Amino acid sequence: MPIPTALASSPNITPASESAPLPQTSLNAEPIADDEADSCMTKAQAFNLYTSHFLSTWNVRGYEFAVIIFTAAAYPDTLIASAIRGVVWTVASICLSSSVGRWVDQSPNRLKTLLSTIIINRIAVIGASALWYYVVDLRVENVRLEYLSMKVFGVPAVTLIKGMMFAVLLFLGIVEGLSGSGNMLSMERDWVVAVASPDGKPYDLTHLNSTMRRIDLICKLIAPIMISLIISATSVKTSILVTGFMSFASWAAEVWCAKRVYNASAKLRAPKLIEQDQMSDALPAHGIRPSFQHQVSQTFHRYTRDFQNYFSSTVWIPSMSLTLLHLSALSYGATFVTFLLSAGISLEIITMARAAGSVVEISSTVVTPVGVRILGKASRHGRYRGRYGVDDESASTLMNTVNIEEESRTETGLERLGLWGLSWQLLNLIPVVFALWALSNTTKSPPPSPPLSGLVTRILSPVTSQPILAFILFFFLSISRLGLWIYDLTTQQLTQTMTIPSQRSSFTGVEYSFVSVWTLIQHIVTLVMHRPEQFKWIALMSLIAVCVSNIAYAGWVWKVRGHLVHWEKFSHKCKCIEARPGH
């Protein structure tokens, strides 16, 4: 009977135990005991898992927003500091995300890996909060000590000290961001996959992914609001103290919940599948310290191998399609909000629209499990249907033997729902782009319009009323977020289950690197087209990026499933209509 090629072609996987053969029913199989192979996650385990994830996500989302306010307060008259911080973090993410993922994959003990990310993240945030407390008020006019007012090479000493402290804050920001990414990788790509119940049971992978993402989106919505309220009611320095205190206070609780989940799950305690390092054979002889050149060569080889593994995976196209969506500026980000303000739309309306969009995003975590279950009922699909040279009878026997029919249905539902989600996003962004095109023409001092711009303007001339444009813009942009997060959730589970277990986190680390690449390109394009009246071209670029993502994923689904639409159902209905008596 054929075995899935993703496992059969992985010679560098070292099982945690050689005493028993590994089950090869799916790519997310783990070396667990036979009597626990069908065990389900308990309600208590799920509660502790969700609590640990909530505490981690709350602190990450809170600091992510707070650091923007802290930077603006420390450097109120310029955007240079904010731009430097953004570029430094983006470049660090591009270069180091895959290494963090590889570290998570190569760490044999899941608990130590997760606790390491928690400890490093908390130390970074607490240390950064202590520095921010002094940096936000460190100005020449606020200095009382004479020696700080002295000039060194023509620059006030306080400015140099502030610059050095900001450099340390940049380093701590990188540590905080990478440790937060490591925590997310360890939790979502390792812990959740290992502890999830079998498909179709309570707390299966689809359910856990949706709940974890719901927690993330709720924290993303509420944590910035809480930080803003604290700043409005007190001061920036008070919010810095609160940020540091929250990280310290939640530290012990998060560790305790993680340990509870780990101790209650034999699947988590079982040693992981580790990929043997291909560079181990190339190490110098024992007792000889490797040269700097050798270390650099080894690091570069591992880095490039991460990308080779990424593009050799069967799900790199869905993953790349997901990262490409970050090239789009059609979200409630800084660039988009800045354009709306320049177009005369009030901050109150933007805030309400952003809140509505967040509610739609959260609803995707409810829609996805239902959609996967409904769309997974198609026949002749899934991992063992029509692949590996298995006919219908053999496939049926295989499913009965290894009990993977539910997994096959889940995979089919994920593939189909992901395509529906991407298509929904693309269709709803079309009127958004038209509305932005019309709004761009209402900004001041527009340059002479090229033929395409003039044609679109003439088409939109009957609906140039700003209230109508604002309604069209916010309504369709908000409901498009449903498709985005549905696709995000389905792609996450596809990469969890169709990637070699020992490469899950490094695969996602490379994915994070591409996300940073597309985000950096978006920022560069915005710097080039910085005038408000040029935003329509950024919007058009964003729509093209979503369209390319849609086409790439549709091509992948076609290749996997053999078709996109069940045309035979339409033809069957037509025959039924023709056969109706009396017609």
Coordinates of C-alpha atoms in Angstrom, one line a residue:
M1 CA 0.0 0.0 0.0
P2 CA 1.5 3.4 -0.9
I3 CA 2.8 5.7 1.8
P4 CA 2.6 9.5 1.5
T5 CA 5.7 10.7 -0.2
A6 CA 6.3 13.6 2.3
L7 CA 7.2 11.0 4.9
A8 CA 8.7 8.4 2.7
S9 CA 11.2 10.9 1.3
S10 CA 12.5 12.2 4.6
P11 CA 15.6 10.3 5.4
N12 CA 17.0 12.8 7.9
I13 CA 14.2 12.4 10.4
T14 CA 15.3 10.8 13.7
P15 CA 12.4 9.2 15.7
A16 CA 12.3 9.9 19.4
S17 CA 12.2 6.2 20.0
E18 CA 13.4 3.3 17.9
S19 CA 11.5 0.7 19.9
A20 CA 8.2 1.0 18.1
P21 CA 7.3 2.0 14.5
L22 CA 5.9 5.4 14.0
P23 CA 2.3 5.7 12.8
Q24 CA 2.1 7.1 9.3
T25 CA -1.5 7.9 9.1
S26 CA -0.8 11.6 8.5
L27 CA 1.9 14.1 8.4
N28 CA 1.2 15.4 11.8
A29 CA 1.7 12.0 13.4
E30 CA 3.7 12.0 16.6
P31 CA 5.5 9.1 18.3
I32 CA 3.0 8.5 21.1
A33 CA 1.9 5.4 22.9
D34 CA -0.7 3.1 21.3
D35 CA -3.1 3.4 24.2
E36 CA -3.1 7.2 23.9
A37 CA -3.3 7.4 20.1
D38 CA -7.0 8.1 20.2
S39 CA -7.0 10.2 23.4
C40 CA -8.9 13.4 23.4
M41 CA -8.0 16.7 25.0
T42 CA -9.8 17.5 28.2
K43 CA -11.7 20.7 29.1
A44 CA -9.2 21.5 31.8
Q45 CA -6.2 21.1 29.4
A46 CA -7.9 23.4 26.9
F47 CA -8.6 26.0 29.5
N48 CA -5.0 26.1 30.6
L49 CA -3.8 26.2 27.0
Y50 CA -6.1 29.1 26.2
T51 CA -5.1 31.0 29.4
S52 CA -1.4 30.6 28.6
H53 CA -1.9 31.8 25.1
F54 CA -4.1 34.7 26.2
L55 CA -1.5 36.0 28.6
S56 CA 1.3 35.8 26.0
T57 CA -0.8 37.3 23.3
W58 CA -2.1 40.1 25.5
N59 CA 1.4 41.2 26.5
V60 CA 2.7 41.0 22.9
R61 CA -0.2 42.9 21.4
G62 CA -0.1 45.5 24.2
Y63 CA 3.6 46.2 23.9
E64 CA 3.3 46.2 20.1
F65 CA 0.9 49.1 20.3
A66 CA 2.4 50.8 23.3
V67 CA 5.9 51.0 21.8
I68 CA 4.5 53.2 19.0
I69 CA 3.2 55.7 21.5
F70 CA 6.4 55.6 23.5
T71 CA 8.5 56.3 20.4
A72 CA 6.2 59.2 19.4
A73 CA 6.4 60.6 23.0
A74 CA 10.2 60.3 23.1
Y75 CA 10.7 61.9 19.7
P76 CA 7.6 64.1 19.2
D77 CA 8.9 66.3 16.4
T78 CA 10.0 63.7 13.9
L79 CA 9.1 60.4 12.4
I80 CA 12.7 59.3 11.9
A81 CA 12.9 57.3 15.2
S82 CA 9.6 55.5 14.3
A83 CA 10.9 54.8 10.8
I84 CA 14.3 53.5 12.1
R85 CA 12.5 51.2 14.6
G86 CA 10.3 49.8 11.8
V87 CA 13.1 49.2 9.4
V88 CA 15.4 47.6 12.0
W89 CA 12.7 45.2 13.2
T90 CA 11.7 44.3 9.6
V91 CA 15.2 43.5 8.6
A92 CA 15.8 41.5 11.7
S93 CA 12.6 39.5 11.1
I94 CA 13.7 38.8 7.5
C95 CA 17.1 37.6 8.6
L96 CA 16.3 35.7 11.8
S97 CA 12.7 34.4 11.7
S98 CA 13.7 31.2 10.0
S99 CA 16.5 30.6 12.5
V100 CA 14.0 31.0 15.4
G101 CA 11.7 28.5 13.7
R102 CA 14.7 26.0 13.2
W103 CA 15.5 26.4 16.9
V104 CA 12.0 25.5 17.9
D105 CA 12.1 22.4 15.6
Q106 CA 15.5 21.3 16.9
S107 CA 14.6 21.7 20.6
P108 CA 13.7 18.2 21.9
N109 CA 11.8 19.4 25.0
R110 CA 8.6 21.3 24.3
L111 CA 8.2 22.7 27.7
K112 CA 11.8 24.1 28.0
T113 CA 11.4 25.7 24.5
L114 CA 8.1 27.5 25.4
L115 CA 9.3 28.6 28.8
S116 CA 12.5 30.0 27.2
T117 CA 10.5 32.2 24.9
I118 CA 8.3 33.4 27.8
I119 CA 11.3 34.2 30.0
I120 CA 13.2 36.0 27.3
N121 CA 10.1 38.0 26.2
R122 CA 9.3 39.1 29.7
I123 CA 12.8 40.2 30.5
A124 CA 13.0 42.2 27.2
V125 CA 9.7 43.9 27.9
I126 CA 10.4 44.7 31.5
G127 CA 13.9 46.0 30.6
A128 CA 12.6 48.1 27.8
S129 CA 9.8 49.5 30.0
A130 CA 12.5 50.7 32.5
L131 CA 14.4 52.4 29.7
W132 CA 11.3 54.0 28.1
Y133 CA 10.4 55.5 31.5
Y134 CA 13.5 57.7 31.3
V135 CA 13.8 58.1 27.5
V136 CA 10.3 59.7 27.0
D137 CA 11.3 62.7 29.2
L138 CA 15.0 62.8 28.3
R139 CA 15.3 66.2 26.6
V140 CA 17.8 69.1 26.8
E141 CA 15.1 71.4 28.2
N142 CA 14.3 68.9 31.0
V143 CA 17.8 68.3 32.1
R144 CA 18.8 69.7 35.5
L145 CA 22.3 68.4 35.8
E146 CA 25.0 70.7 34.2
Y147 CA 27.2 67.9 32.8
L148 CA 24.3 66.5 30.8
S149 CA 23.9 69.9 29.1
M150 CA 27.5 69.9 27.9
K151 CA 28.2 69.3 24.3
V152 CA 30.3 66.5 22.9
F153 CA 31.5 67.0 19.3
G154 CA 28.9 69.7 19.0
V155 CA 26.0 67.5 20.2
P156 CA 24.5 67.8 23.7
A157 CA 25.5 65.0 26.0
V158 CA 21.9 64.3 26.8
T159 CA 21.2 63.7 23.1
L160 CA 24.0 61.2 22.8
I161 CA 22.8 59.4 26.0
K162 CA 19.3 59.3 24.6
G163 CA 20.6 57.9 21.3
M164 CA 22.5 55.2 23.1
M165 CA 19.5 54.2 25.2
F166 CA 17.3 54.2 22.0
A167 CA 19.9 51.8 20.4
V168 CA 19.5 49.5 23.4
L169 CA 15.7 49.8 23.0
L170 CA 16.0 48.8 19.4
F171 CA 18.0 45.7 20.4
L172 CA 15.5 44.8 23.2
G173 CA 12.7 45.3 20.6
I174 CA 14.3 42.7 18.3
V175 CA 14.6 40.3 21.3
E176 CA 11.0 40.9 22.3
G177 CA 9.8 40.5 18.7
L178 CA 11.7 37.3 18.0
S179 CA 10.9 35.7 21.4
G180 CA 7.2 36.6 20.7
S181 CA 7.5 34.9 17.3
G182 CA 9.2 31.9 18.9
N183 CA 6.4 31.6 21.5
M184 CA 3.8 31.7 18.7
L185 CA 5.7 29.1 16.7
S186 CA 6.1 26.8 19.7
M187 CA 2.5 27.1 20.7
E188 CA 0.7 27.1 17.3
R189 CA 3.0 24.8 15.3
D190 CA 4.1 22.4 18.0
W191 CA 2.0 22.3 21.1
V192 CA -1.4 22.7 19.5
V193 CA -0.7 20.1 16.8
A194 CA 0.6 17.6 19.3
V195 CA -2.2 18.0 21.9
A196 CA -5.2 18.3 19.6
S197 CA -7.8 15.6 19.6
P198 CA -8.5 13.6 16.4
D199 CA -10.5 15.3 13.7
G200 CA -14.2 15.4 14.4
K201 CA -13.7 15.1 18.2
P202 CA -14.0 18.0 20.7
Y203 CA -11.0 20.2 20.7
D204 CA -9.7 18.9 17.4
L205 CA -7.1 21.0 15.4
T206 CA -9.7 23.1 13.6
H207 CA -11.4 24.0 16.9
L208 CA -8.1 24.8 18.7
N209 CA -6.8 26.9 15.8
S210 CA -10.0 29.0 15.6
T211 CA -10.2 29.6 19.4
M212 CA -6.5 30.5 19.6
R213 CA -6.9 33.0 16.7
R214 CA -10.1 34.4 18.3
I215 CA -8.0 35.1 21.4
D216 CA -5.3 36.8 19.3
L217 CA -7.8 39.0 17.5
I218 CA -9.6 40.0 20.7
C219 CA -6.3 40.9 22.3
K220 CA -5.4 42.8 19.2
L221 CA -8.6 44.8 19.5
I222 CA -8.8 45.4 23.3
A223 CA -5.1 45.7 24.4
P224 CA -4.5 49.0 22.4
I225 CA -7.8 50.4 23.6
M226 CA -6.8 49.8 27.2
I227 CA -3.3 51.3 26.7
S228 CA -5.0 54.4 25.1
L229 CA -7.4 54.8 28.0
I230 CA -4.6 54.6 30.5
I231 CA -2.6 57.3 28.6
S232 CA -5.7 59.5 28.3
A233 CA -6.6 59.1 32.0
T234 CA -3.0 59.4 33.4
S235 CA 0.2 59.9 31.3
V236 CA 2.6 58.1 29.0
K237 CA 5.0 57.4 31.9
T238 CA 2.2 55.7 33.8
S239 CA 1.3 53.5 30.8
I240 CA 5.0 52.5 30.7
L241 CA 4.8 51.3 34.3
V242 CA 1.5 49.5 33.6
T243 CA 3.0 47.8 30.6
G244 CA 6.1 46.6 32.5
F245 CA 3.9 45.5 35.5
M246 CA 1.5 43.5 33.3
S247 CA 4.4 41.6 31.8
F248 CA 5.8 40.8 35.3
A249 CA 2.5 40.0 36.9
S250 CA 1.4 37.5 34.2
W251 CA 4.8 35.8 34.0
A252 CA 4.2 33.2 36.8
A253 CA 0.6 32.5 35.7
E254 CA 1.5 31.9 32.1
V255 CA 4.3 29.5 33.1
W256 CA 2.0 27.7 35.6
C257 CA -0.7 27.1 32.9
A258 CA 1.9 25.9 30.4
K259 CA 3.3 23.4 32.9
R260 CA -0.2 22.1 33.7
V261 CA -0.9 21.4 30.0
Y262 CA 2.4 19.8 29.6
N263 CA 2.2 17.5 32.6
A264 CA -1.3 16.4 31.7
S265 CA -0.4 15.4 28.1
A266 CA 1.7 12.4 27.3
K267 CA 1.8 13.6 23.7
L268 CA 3.6 16.8 24.7
R269 CA 6.0 14.9 27.0
A270 CA 6.9 12.5 24.3
P271 CA 10.3 13.3 22.6
K272 CA 9.9 15.1 19.3
L273 CA 10.9 14.0 15.8
I274 CA 14.2 15.8 15.2
E275 CA 15.8 16.4 11.8
Q276 CA 19.5 15.4 11.8
D277 CA 21.7 18.4 11.0
Q278 CA 23.2 17.8 7.6
M279 CA 26.1 20.0 8.6
S280 CA 27.1 17.7 11.5
D281 CA 29.3 15.6 9.2
A282 CA 31.2 18.7 8.1
L283 CA 32.2 19.9 11.6
P284 CA 35.9 20.1 12.5
A285 CA 37.5 17.3 14.4
H286 CA 36.9 17.0 18.2
G287 CA 38.9 19.5 20.2
I288 CA 39.5 21.8 17.3
R289 CA 37.6 25.1 17.5
P290 CA 35.8 25.9 14.2
S291 CA 37.1 28.9 12.4
F292 CA 34.9 32.1 12.0
Q293 CA 34.7 31.4 8.3
H294 CA 33.4 27.9 8.9
Q295 CA 30.8 29.2 11.4
V296 CA 29.6 31.8 8.9
S297 CA 29.5 29.1 6.1
Q298 CA 27.6 26.7 8.4
T299 CA 25.0 29.4 9.3
F300 CA 24.5 30.4 5.7
H301 CA 24.1 26.8 4.7
R302 CA 21.4 26.2 7.3
Y303 CA 19.7 29.4 6.4
T304 CA 19.5 28.5 2.7
R305 CA 18.4 25.0 3.6
D306 CA 15.4 26.4 5.5
F307 CA 14.3 28.1 2.2
Q308 CA 15.0 24.9 0.2
N309 CA 12.8 22.9 2.6
Y310 CA 10.1 25.6 2.4
F311 CA 9.9 25.5 -1.4
S312 CA 10.1 21.7 -1.5
S313 CA 7.0 21.5 0.7
T314 CA 3.7 20.6 -0.9
V315 CA 2.0 23.6 0.8
W316 CA 4.5 26.4 -0.1
I317 CA 2.1 27.9 -2.6
P318 CA -0.8 28.5 -0.1
S319 CA 1.8 29.8 2.4
M320 CA 3.3 32.2 -0.2
S321 CA -0.2 33.3 -1.2
L322 CA -0.9 34.2 2.4
T323 CA 2.4 36.2 2.7
L324 CA 1.6 38.1 -0.5
L325 CA -1.5 39.5 1.1
H326 CA 0.8 41.6 3.3
L327 CA 1.8 43.6 0.3
S328 CA -1.7 45.0 0.4
A329 CA -2.3 48.4 2.1
L330 CA -6.0 47.8 2.1
S331 CA -6.3 47.3 5.9
Y332 CA -6.7 49.6 8.9
G333 CA -2.9 50.2 9.1
A334 CA -1.0 53.4 9.5
T335 CA -0.6 54.2 5.8
F336 CA -4.3 53.6 5.1
V337 CA -5.5 55.7 8.1
T338 CA -3.1 58.5 7.2
F339 CA -4.6 58.7 3.7
L340 CA -8.2 58.7 5.1
L341 CA -7.4 61.6 7.4
S342 CA -5.9 63.6 4.5
A343 CA -9.1 62.9 2.5
G344 CA -11.2 64.6 5.2
I345 CA -12.7 61.5 6.9
S346 CA -12.9 62.1 10.7
L347 CA -10.9 60.0 13.2
E348 CA -14.2 59.0 14.9
I349 CA -15.6 57.4 11.7
I350 CA -12.3 55.6 11.1
T351 CA -12.3 54.3 14.6
M352 CA -15.8 52.9 14.4
A353 CA -15.1 51.3 11.0
R354 CA -11.9 49.7 12.4
A355 CA -13.9 48.3 15.3
A356 CA -16.5 46.9 12.9
G357 CA -13.7 45.3 10.9
S358 CA -12.4 43.7 14.1
V359 CA -15.8 42.3 14.9
V360 CA -15.9 40.8 11.4
E361 CA -12.4 39.4 11.8
I362 CA -13.3 37.7 15.1
S363 CA -16.4 36.2 13.4
S364 CA -14.1 34.4 11.0
T365 CA -13.1 32.1 13.9
V366 CA -16.7 31.0 14.3
V367 CA -17.4 30.6 10.6
T368 CA -14.2 28.6 9.8
P369 CA -15.0 25.4 11.8
V370 CA -18.6 25.3 10.4
G371 CA -17.4 25.9 6.9
V372 CA -14.7 23.2 7.1
R373 CA -17.3 20.7 8.3
I374 CA -19.8 21.6 5.5
L375 CA -17.4 21.9 2.6
G376 CA -15.5 18.7 3.7
K377 CA -18.4 16.5 2.7
A378 CA -17.2 16.2 -1.0
S379 CA -16.3 12.7 -2.1
R380 CA -13.1 11.6 -4.0
H381 CA -10.9 14.2 -2.3
G382 CA -8.4 14.4 0.5
R383 CA -4.9 13.1 1.0
Y384 CA -5.5 9.5 -0.1
R385 CA -8.2 10.2 -2.7
G386 CA -6.9 10.2 -6.3
R387 CA -3.2 10.4 -5.2
Y388 CA -0.2 8.1 -4.9
G389 CA -1.8 5.7 -7.4
V390 CA -4.5 4.5 -5.0
D391 CA -7.8 3.4 -6.6
D392 CA -11.2 3.8 -4.9
E393 CA -11.2 0.3 -3.4
S394 CA -7.7 0.6 -2.1
A395 CA -8.4 4.1 -0.7
S396 CA -11.5 2.9 1.0
T397 CA -9.6 -0.1 2.5
L398 CA -6.8 2.3 3.6
M399 CA -9.2 4.6 5.3
N400 CA -10.9 1.8 7.2
T401 CA -7.5 0.5 8.2
V402 CA -5.9 3.6 9.6
N403 CA -9.1 5.6 10.4
I404 CA -8.2 8.7 8.4
E405 CA -11.5 9.4 6.7
E406 CA -12.2 12.3 9.0
E407 CA -8.8 13.8 8.3
S408 CA -9.5 13.5 4.6
R409 CA -12.7 15.4 4.9
T410 CA -11.1 18.1 7.0
E411 CA -8.4 18.6 4.5
T412 CA -10.9 18.9 1.7
G413 CA -12.9 21.4 3.7
L414 CA -9.8 23.4 4.4
E415 CA -8.8 23.5 0.7
R416 CA -12.3 24.5 -0.5
L417 CA -13.0 27.0 2.3
G418 CA -9.6 28.7 1.8
L419 CA -10.5 29.3 -1.9
W420 CA -13.9 30.7 -0.9
G421 CA -12.2 33.0 1.7
L422 CA -9.7 34.4 -0.8
S423 CA -12.4 34.9 -3.5
W424 CA -14.6 36.7 -1.0
Q425 CA -11.8 39.1 -0.1
L426 CA -11.0 39.8 -3.7
L427 CA -14.6 40.5 -4.8
N428 CA -15.2 42.9 -1.8
L429 CA -11.9 44.8 -2.4
I430 CA -12.9 45.8 -5.9
P431 CA -15.5 48.4 -4.8
V432 CA -13.0 49.5 -2.1
V433 CA -10.4 50.3 -4.8
F434 CA -13.0 52.2 -6.8
A435 CA -14.0 54.3 -3.7
L436 CA -10.3 55.0 -2.9
W437 CA -9.7 56.0 -6.5
A438 CA -12.6 58.6 -6.2
L439 CA -11.4 59.8 -2.8
S440 CA -7.8 60.3 -4.1
N441 CA -9.2 62.8 -6.6
T442 CA -10.7 64.9 -3.7
T443 CA -7.3 65.5 -2.1
K444 CA -5.6 68.7 -2.6
S445 CA -3.3 69.6 -5.6
P446 CA -3.9 66.5 -7.8
P447 CA -1.5 66.3 -10.7
P448 CA -2.7 65.9 -14.3
S449 CA -4.5 62.6 -14.5
P450 CA -3.3 60.0 -17.0
P451 CA -5.9 58.5 -19.4
L452 CA -6.7 55.5 -17.1
S453 CA -7.2 57.8 -14.0
G454 CA -9.4 60.2 -16.0
L455 CA -11.6 57.3 -17.3
V456 CA -12.1 55.9 -13.8
T457 CA -12.9 59.4 -12.5
R458 CA -15.6 60.0 -15.2
I459 CA -17.1 56.6 -14.3
L460 CA -17.3 57.4 -10.6
S461 CA -18.5 61.0 -11.1
P462 CA -22.1 60.2 -10.1
V463 CA -21.1 58.8 -6.7
T464 CA -18.4 61.2 -5.6
S465 CA -20.4 62.2 -2.5
Q466 CA -18.0 61.6 0.4
P467 CA -20.7 60.0 2.7
I468 CA -21.5 57.5 -0.1
L469 CA -17.9 56.8 -0.8
A470 CA -17.1 56.4 2.9
F471 CA -20.0 53.9 3.3
I472 CA -18.9 51.9 0.3
L473 CA -15.2 52.0 1.4
F474 CA -15.7 50.9 5.0
F475 CA -18.6 48.4 4.5
F476 CA -16.8 46.4 1.8
L477 CA -13.4 46.7 3.4
S478 CA -14.7 45.4 6.7
I479 CA -16.5 42.4 5.3
S480 CA -13.5 41.6 3.1
R481 CA -11.6 40.9 6.4
L482 CA -13.8 37.8 6.9
G483 CA -12.3 36.2 3.8
L484 CA -8.8 37.2 4.8
W485 CA -8.9 35.5 8.2
I486 CA -10.8 32.5 6.9
Y487 CA -7.9 32.0 4.5
D488 CA -5.4 32.6 7.2
L489 CA -6.9 29.9 9.4
T490 CA -7.3 27.3 6.7
T491 CA -3.8 27.9 5.4
Q492 CA -2.4 27.6 9.0
Q493 CA -4.0 24.2 9.5
L494 CA -2.9 23.0 6.0
T495 CA 0.7 23.9 6.8
Q496 CA 0.4 22.3 10.3
T497 CA -0.8 19.0 8.9
M498 CA 0.9 18.8 5.5
T499 CA 4.4 19.8 6.6
I500 CA 7.0 17.3 7.9
P501 CA 6.7 17.5 11.8
S502 CA 10.4 18.3 12.2
Q503 CA 10.1 21.3 9.8
R504 CA 6.9 22.9 10.9
S505 CA 8.3 25.8 12.8
S506 CA 11.2 26.5 10.4
F507 CA 8.7 26.4 7.6
T508 CA 6.6 29.1 9.4
G509 CA 9.8 31.0 10.2
V510 CA 10.5 31.3 6.5
E511 CA 6.9 32.3 6.0
Y512 CA 7.4 35.1 8.6
S513 CA 10.5 36.2 6.6
F514 CA 8.5 36.6 3.4
V515 CA 5.8 38.5 5.3
S516 CA 8.4 41.0 6.4
V517 CA 9.8 41.2 2.9
W518 CA 6.4 42.1 1.4
T519 CA 5.7 44.6 4.3
L520 CA 9.0 46.3 3.6
I521 CA 8.2 46.6 -0.1
Q522 CA 4.9 48.1 0.8
H523 CA 6.6 50.7 3.0
I524 CA 9.1 51.5 0.2
V525 CA 6.3 52.0 -2.4
T526 CA 4.6 54.3 0.1
L527 CA 7.8 56.3 0.5
V528 CA 8.0 56.7 -3.3
M529 CA 4.2 57.5 -3.7
H530 CA 3.9 59.6 -0.6
R531 CA 1.4 62.2 -1.7
P532 CA -2.3 61.5 -0.8
E533 CA -3.5 61.8 -4.3
Q534 CA -1.1 58.9 -5.3
F535 CA -2.6 56.5 -2.9
K536 CA -5.0 55.2 -5.6
W537 CA -2.0 53.5 -7.3
I538 CA -1.1 51.9 -4.0
A539 CA -4.6 50.7 -3.7
L540 CA -4.5 49.3 -7.3
M541 CA -1.2 47.5 -6.4
S542 CA -2.8 46.0 -3.4
L543 CA -5.7 44.7 -5.4
I544 CA -3.3 43.1 -7.9
A545 CA -1.4 41.5 -5.1
V546 CA -4.7 39.9 -3.7
C547 CA -5.6 38.8 -7.3
V548 CA -2.2 37.2 -7.8
S549 CA -2.6 35.4 -4.4
N550 CA -6.0 34.2 -5.5
I551 CA -4.8 32.9 -8.8
A552 CA -1.8 31.1 -7.3
Y553 CA -3.9 29.4 -4.6
A554 CA -6.7 28.5 -7.1
G555 CA -4.0 26.8 -9.3
W556 CA -2.7 24.9 -6.3
V557 CA -6.2 23.7 -5.4
W558 CA -6.8 22.7 -9.0
K559 CA -3.6 20.7 -9.0
V560 CA -4.5 19.0 -5.7
R561 CA -8.2 18.3 -6.3
G562 CA -8.2 18.1 -10.1
H563 CA -10.9 20.8 -10.5
L564 CA -12.3 23.9 -8.9
V565 CA -16.0 23.5 -9.6
H566 CA -18.2 20.4 -9.6
W567 CA -19.5 20.8 -13.1
E568 CA -21.0 17.4 -13.0
K569 CA -23.5 18.6 -10.4
F570 CA -24.7 21.3 -12.7
S571 CA -25.1 18.9 -15.7
H572 CA -26.9 16.5 -13.4
K573 CA -29.4 19.2 -12.4
C574 CA -29.9 20.2 -16.1
K575 CA -30.7 16.6 -17.0
C576 CA -33.2 16.4 -14.1
I577 CA -34.9 19.5 -15.4
E578 CA -35.0 18.2 -18.9
A579 CA -36.4 14.8 -17.7
R580 CA -39.3 16.4 -15.7
P581 CA -42.7 15.2 -17.0
G582 CA -44.7 17.7 -18.8
H583 CA -41.8 19.7 -20.1

